[in-house]
PDB file of C-alpha atoms in Angstrom:
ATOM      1  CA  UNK A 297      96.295 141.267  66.099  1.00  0.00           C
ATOM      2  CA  UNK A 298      94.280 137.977  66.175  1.00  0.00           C
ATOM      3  CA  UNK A 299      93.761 135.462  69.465  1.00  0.00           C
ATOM      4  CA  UNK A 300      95.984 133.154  69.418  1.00  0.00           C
ATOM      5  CA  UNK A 301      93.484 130.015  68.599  1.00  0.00           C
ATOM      6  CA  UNK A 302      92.360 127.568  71.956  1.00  0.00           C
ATOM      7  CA  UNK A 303      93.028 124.179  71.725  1.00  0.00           C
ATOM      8  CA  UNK A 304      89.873 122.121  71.118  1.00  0.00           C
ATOM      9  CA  UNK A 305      89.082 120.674  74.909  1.00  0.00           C
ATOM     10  CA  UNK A 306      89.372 116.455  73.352  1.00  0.00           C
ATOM     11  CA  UNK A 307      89.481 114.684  76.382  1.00  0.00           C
ATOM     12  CA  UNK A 308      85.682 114.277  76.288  1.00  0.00           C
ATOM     13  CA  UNK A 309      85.977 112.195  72.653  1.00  0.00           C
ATOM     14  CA  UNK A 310      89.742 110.507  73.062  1.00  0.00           C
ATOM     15  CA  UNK A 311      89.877 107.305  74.234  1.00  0.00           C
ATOM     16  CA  UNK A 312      91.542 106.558  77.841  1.00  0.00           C
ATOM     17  CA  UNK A 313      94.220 105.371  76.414  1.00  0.00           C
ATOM     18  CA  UNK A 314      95.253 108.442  74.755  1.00  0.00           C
ATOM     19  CA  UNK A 315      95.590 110.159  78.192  1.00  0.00           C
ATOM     20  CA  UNK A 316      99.153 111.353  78.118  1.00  0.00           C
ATOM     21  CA  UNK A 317     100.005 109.977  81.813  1.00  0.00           C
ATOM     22  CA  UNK A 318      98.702 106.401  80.887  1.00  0.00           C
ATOM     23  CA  UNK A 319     100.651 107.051  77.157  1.00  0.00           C
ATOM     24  CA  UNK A 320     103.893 108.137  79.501  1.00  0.00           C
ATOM     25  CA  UNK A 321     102.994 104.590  82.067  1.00  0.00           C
ATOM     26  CA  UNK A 322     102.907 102.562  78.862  1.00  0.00           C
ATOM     27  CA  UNK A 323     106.112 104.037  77.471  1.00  0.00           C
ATOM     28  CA  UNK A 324     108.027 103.360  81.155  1.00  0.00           C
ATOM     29  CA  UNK A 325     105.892  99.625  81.404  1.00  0.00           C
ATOM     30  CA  UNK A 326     107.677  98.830  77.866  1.00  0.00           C
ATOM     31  CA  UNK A 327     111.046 100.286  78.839  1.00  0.00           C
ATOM     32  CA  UNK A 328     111.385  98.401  82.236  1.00  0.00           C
ATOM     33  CA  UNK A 329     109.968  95.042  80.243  1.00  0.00           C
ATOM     34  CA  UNK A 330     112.327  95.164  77.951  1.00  0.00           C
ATOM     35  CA  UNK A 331     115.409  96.231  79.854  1.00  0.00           C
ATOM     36  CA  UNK A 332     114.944  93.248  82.502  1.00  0.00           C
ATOM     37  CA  UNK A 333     114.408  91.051  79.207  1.00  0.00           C
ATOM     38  CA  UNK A 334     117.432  91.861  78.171  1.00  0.00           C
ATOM     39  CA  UNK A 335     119.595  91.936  81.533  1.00  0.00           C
ATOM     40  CA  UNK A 336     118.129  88.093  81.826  1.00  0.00           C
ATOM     41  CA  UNK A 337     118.830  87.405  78.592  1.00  0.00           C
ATOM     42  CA  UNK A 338     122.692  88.717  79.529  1.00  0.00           C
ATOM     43  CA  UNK A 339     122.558  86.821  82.638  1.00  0.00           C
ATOM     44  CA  UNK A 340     121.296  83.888  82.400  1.00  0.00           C
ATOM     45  CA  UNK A 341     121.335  82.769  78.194  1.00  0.00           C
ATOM     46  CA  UNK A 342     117.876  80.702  76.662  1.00  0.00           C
ATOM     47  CA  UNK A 343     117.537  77.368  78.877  1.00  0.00           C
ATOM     48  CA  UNK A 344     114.597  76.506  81.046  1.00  0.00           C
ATOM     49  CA  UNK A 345     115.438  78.964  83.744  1.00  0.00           C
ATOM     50  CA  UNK A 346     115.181  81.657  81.620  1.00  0.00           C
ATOM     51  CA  UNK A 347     111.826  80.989  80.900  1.00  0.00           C
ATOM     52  CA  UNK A 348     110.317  80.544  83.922  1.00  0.00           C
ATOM     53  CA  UNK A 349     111.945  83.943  85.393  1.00  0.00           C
ATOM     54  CA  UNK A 350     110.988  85.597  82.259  1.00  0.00           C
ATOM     55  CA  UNK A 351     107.454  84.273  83.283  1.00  0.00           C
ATOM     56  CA  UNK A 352     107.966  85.459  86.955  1.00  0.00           C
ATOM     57  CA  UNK A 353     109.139  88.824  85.724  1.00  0.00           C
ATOM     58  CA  UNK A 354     106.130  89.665  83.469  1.00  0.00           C
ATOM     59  CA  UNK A 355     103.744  88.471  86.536  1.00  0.00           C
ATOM     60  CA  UNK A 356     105.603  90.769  88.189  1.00  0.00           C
ATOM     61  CA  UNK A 357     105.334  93.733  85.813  1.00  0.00           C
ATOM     62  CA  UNK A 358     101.542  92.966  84.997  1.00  0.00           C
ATOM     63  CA  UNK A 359     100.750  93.066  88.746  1.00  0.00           C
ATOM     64  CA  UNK A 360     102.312  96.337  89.108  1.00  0.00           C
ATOM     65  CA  UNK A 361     101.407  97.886  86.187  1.00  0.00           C
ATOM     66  CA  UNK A 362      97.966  96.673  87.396  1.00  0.00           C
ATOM     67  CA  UNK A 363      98.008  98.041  90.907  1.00  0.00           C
ATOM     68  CA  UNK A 364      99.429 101.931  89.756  1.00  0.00           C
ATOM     69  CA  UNK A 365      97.123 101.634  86.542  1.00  0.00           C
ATOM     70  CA  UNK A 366      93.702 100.021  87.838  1.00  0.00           C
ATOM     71  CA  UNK A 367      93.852  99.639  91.923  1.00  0.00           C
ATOM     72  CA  UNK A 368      95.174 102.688  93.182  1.00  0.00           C
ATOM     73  CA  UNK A 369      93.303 105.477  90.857  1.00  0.00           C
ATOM     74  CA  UNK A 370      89.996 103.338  91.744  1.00  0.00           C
ATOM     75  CA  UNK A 371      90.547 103.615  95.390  1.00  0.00           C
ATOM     76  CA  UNK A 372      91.398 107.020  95.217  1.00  0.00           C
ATOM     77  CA  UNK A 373      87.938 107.164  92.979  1.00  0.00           C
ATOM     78  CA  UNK A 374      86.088 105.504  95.845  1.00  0.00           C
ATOM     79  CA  UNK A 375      87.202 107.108  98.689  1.00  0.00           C
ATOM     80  CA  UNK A 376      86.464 110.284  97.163  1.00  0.00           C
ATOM     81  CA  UNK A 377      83.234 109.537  95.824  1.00  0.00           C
ATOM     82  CA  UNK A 378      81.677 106.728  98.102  1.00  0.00           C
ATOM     83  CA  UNK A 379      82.815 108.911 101.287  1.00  0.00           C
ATOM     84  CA  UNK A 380      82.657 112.318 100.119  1.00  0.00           C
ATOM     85  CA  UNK A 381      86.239 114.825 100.536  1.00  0.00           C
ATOM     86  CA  UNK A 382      84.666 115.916 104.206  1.00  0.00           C
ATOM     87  CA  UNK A 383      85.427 112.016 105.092  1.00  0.00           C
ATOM     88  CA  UNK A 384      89.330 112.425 104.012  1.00  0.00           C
ATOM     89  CA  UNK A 385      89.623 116.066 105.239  1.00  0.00           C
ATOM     90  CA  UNK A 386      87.925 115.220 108.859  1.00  0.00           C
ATOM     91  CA  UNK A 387      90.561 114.807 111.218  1.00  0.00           C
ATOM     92  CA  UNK A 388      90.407 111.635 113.140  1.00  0.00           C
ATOM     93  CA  UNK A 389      88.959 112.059 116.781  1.00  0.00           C
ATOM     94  CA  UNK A 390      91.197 111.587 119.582  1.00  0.00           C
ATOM     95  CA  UNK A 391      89.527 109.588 122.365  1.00  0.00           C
ATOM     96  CA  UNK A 392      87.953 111.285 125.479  1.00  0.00           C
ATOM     97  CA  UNK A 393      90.312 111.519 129.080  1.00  0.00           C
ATOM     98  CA  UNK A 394      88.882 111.542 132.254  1.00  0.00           C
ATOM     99  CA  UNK A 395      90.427 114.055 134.186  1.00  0.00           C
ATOM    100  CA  UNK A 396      92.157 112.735 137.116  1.00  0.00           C
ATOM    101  CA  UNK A 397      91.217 113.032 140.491  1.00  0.00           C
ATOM    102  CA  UNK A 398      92.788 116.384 143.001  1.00  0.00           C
ATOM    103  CA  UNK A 399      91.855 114.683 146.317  1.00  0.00           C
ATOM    104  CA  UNK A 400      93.147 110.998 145.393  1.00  0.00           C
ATOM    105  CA  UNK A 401      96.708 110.434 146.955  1.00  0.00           C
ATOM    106  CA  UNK A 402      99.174 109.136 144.834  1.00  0.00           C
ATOM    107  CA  UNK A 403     100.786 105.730 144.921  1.00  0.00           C
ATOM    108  CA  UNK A 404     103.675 105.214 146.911  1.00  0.00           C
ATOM    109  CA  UNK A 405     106.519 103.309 145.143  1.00  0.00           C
ATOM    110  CA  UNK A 406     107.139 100.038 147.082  1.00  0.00           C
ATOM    111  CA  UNK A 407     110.235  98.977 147.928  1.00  0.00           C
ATOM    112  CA  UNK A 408     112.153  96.799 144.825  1.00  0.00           C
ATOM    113  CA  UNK A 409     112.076  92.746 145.393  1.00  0.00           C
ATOM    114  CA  UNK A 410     115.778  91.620 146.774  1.00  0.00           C
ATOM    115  CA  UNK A 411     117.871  90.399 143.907  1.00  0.00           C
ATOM    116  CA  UNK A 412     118.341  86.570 143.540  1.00  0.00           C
ATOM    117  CA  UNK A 413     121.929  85.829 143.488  1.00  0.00           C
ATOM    118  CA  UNK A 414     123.027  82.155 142.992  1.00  0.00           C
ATOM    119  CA  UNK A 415     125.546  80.516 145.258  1.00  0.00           C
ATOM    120  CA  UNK A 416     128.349  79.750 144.553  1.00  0.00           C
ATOM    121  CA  UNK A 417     131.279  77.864 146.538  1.00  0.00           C
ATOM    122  CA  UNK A 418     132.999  81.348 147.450  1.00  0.00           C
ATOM    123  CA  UNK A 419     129.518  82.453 149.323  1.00  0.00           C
ATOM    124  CA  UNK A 420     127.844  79.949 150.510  1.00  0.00           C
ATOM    125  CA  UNK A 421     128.247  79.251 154.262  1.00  0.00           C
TER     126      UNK A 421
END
């Protein structure tokens, strides 16, 4: 019986935006576009307003789809690779405490203050 043929490895020669998560982050960026074009559309009809919060939506969507697509991978790319994964993995040190002193007598409590109370014409003299 013949192997069952491998799947040429083309991640090397595809182009980045062939990747099947950004393909999938594209599909769900198109989706959610679309969907709150169409719920603003239902809400609010064609005047002025719509425009400028179909405007603020796609700012909104670009900035996003920028942050998930661009920022976080690159800072994830960074801290990896600028700091090295010992940096990430190295627990964070806790700061030195002086051990207290066996022969130093403790604090006594002092007495609380007296409690102001106001006068009023039932108490006073």
């Amino acid at each position: 019986m013949a192997a069952p043929r491998r799947r040429a490895s083309s991640s090397r020669t595809s182009p980045w935006l062939a990747h099947p998560l950004v393909r999938r982050a594209g599909i769900l960026l198109a989706v959610s576009v679309g969907l709150s074009l169409l719920l603003v559309t239902y809400l609010f009809g064609f005047d002025g307003f719509f425009g400028r919060l179909v405007g603020a939506t796609f700012v909104w969507f670009v900035l996003l789809s920028v942050t998930f697509l661009a920022v976080v991978p690159f800072v994830n790319w960074a801290a990896d690779n600028w700091f090295g994964r010992s940096w990430a993995e190295h627990p964070t040190p806790q700061p030195a405490r002086k051990p207290r002193a066996s022969n130093t007598p403790k604090a006594t409590a002092a007495p609380k203050p007296t409690r102001y109370a106001p006068r009023t014409p039932t108490n006073s003299d």
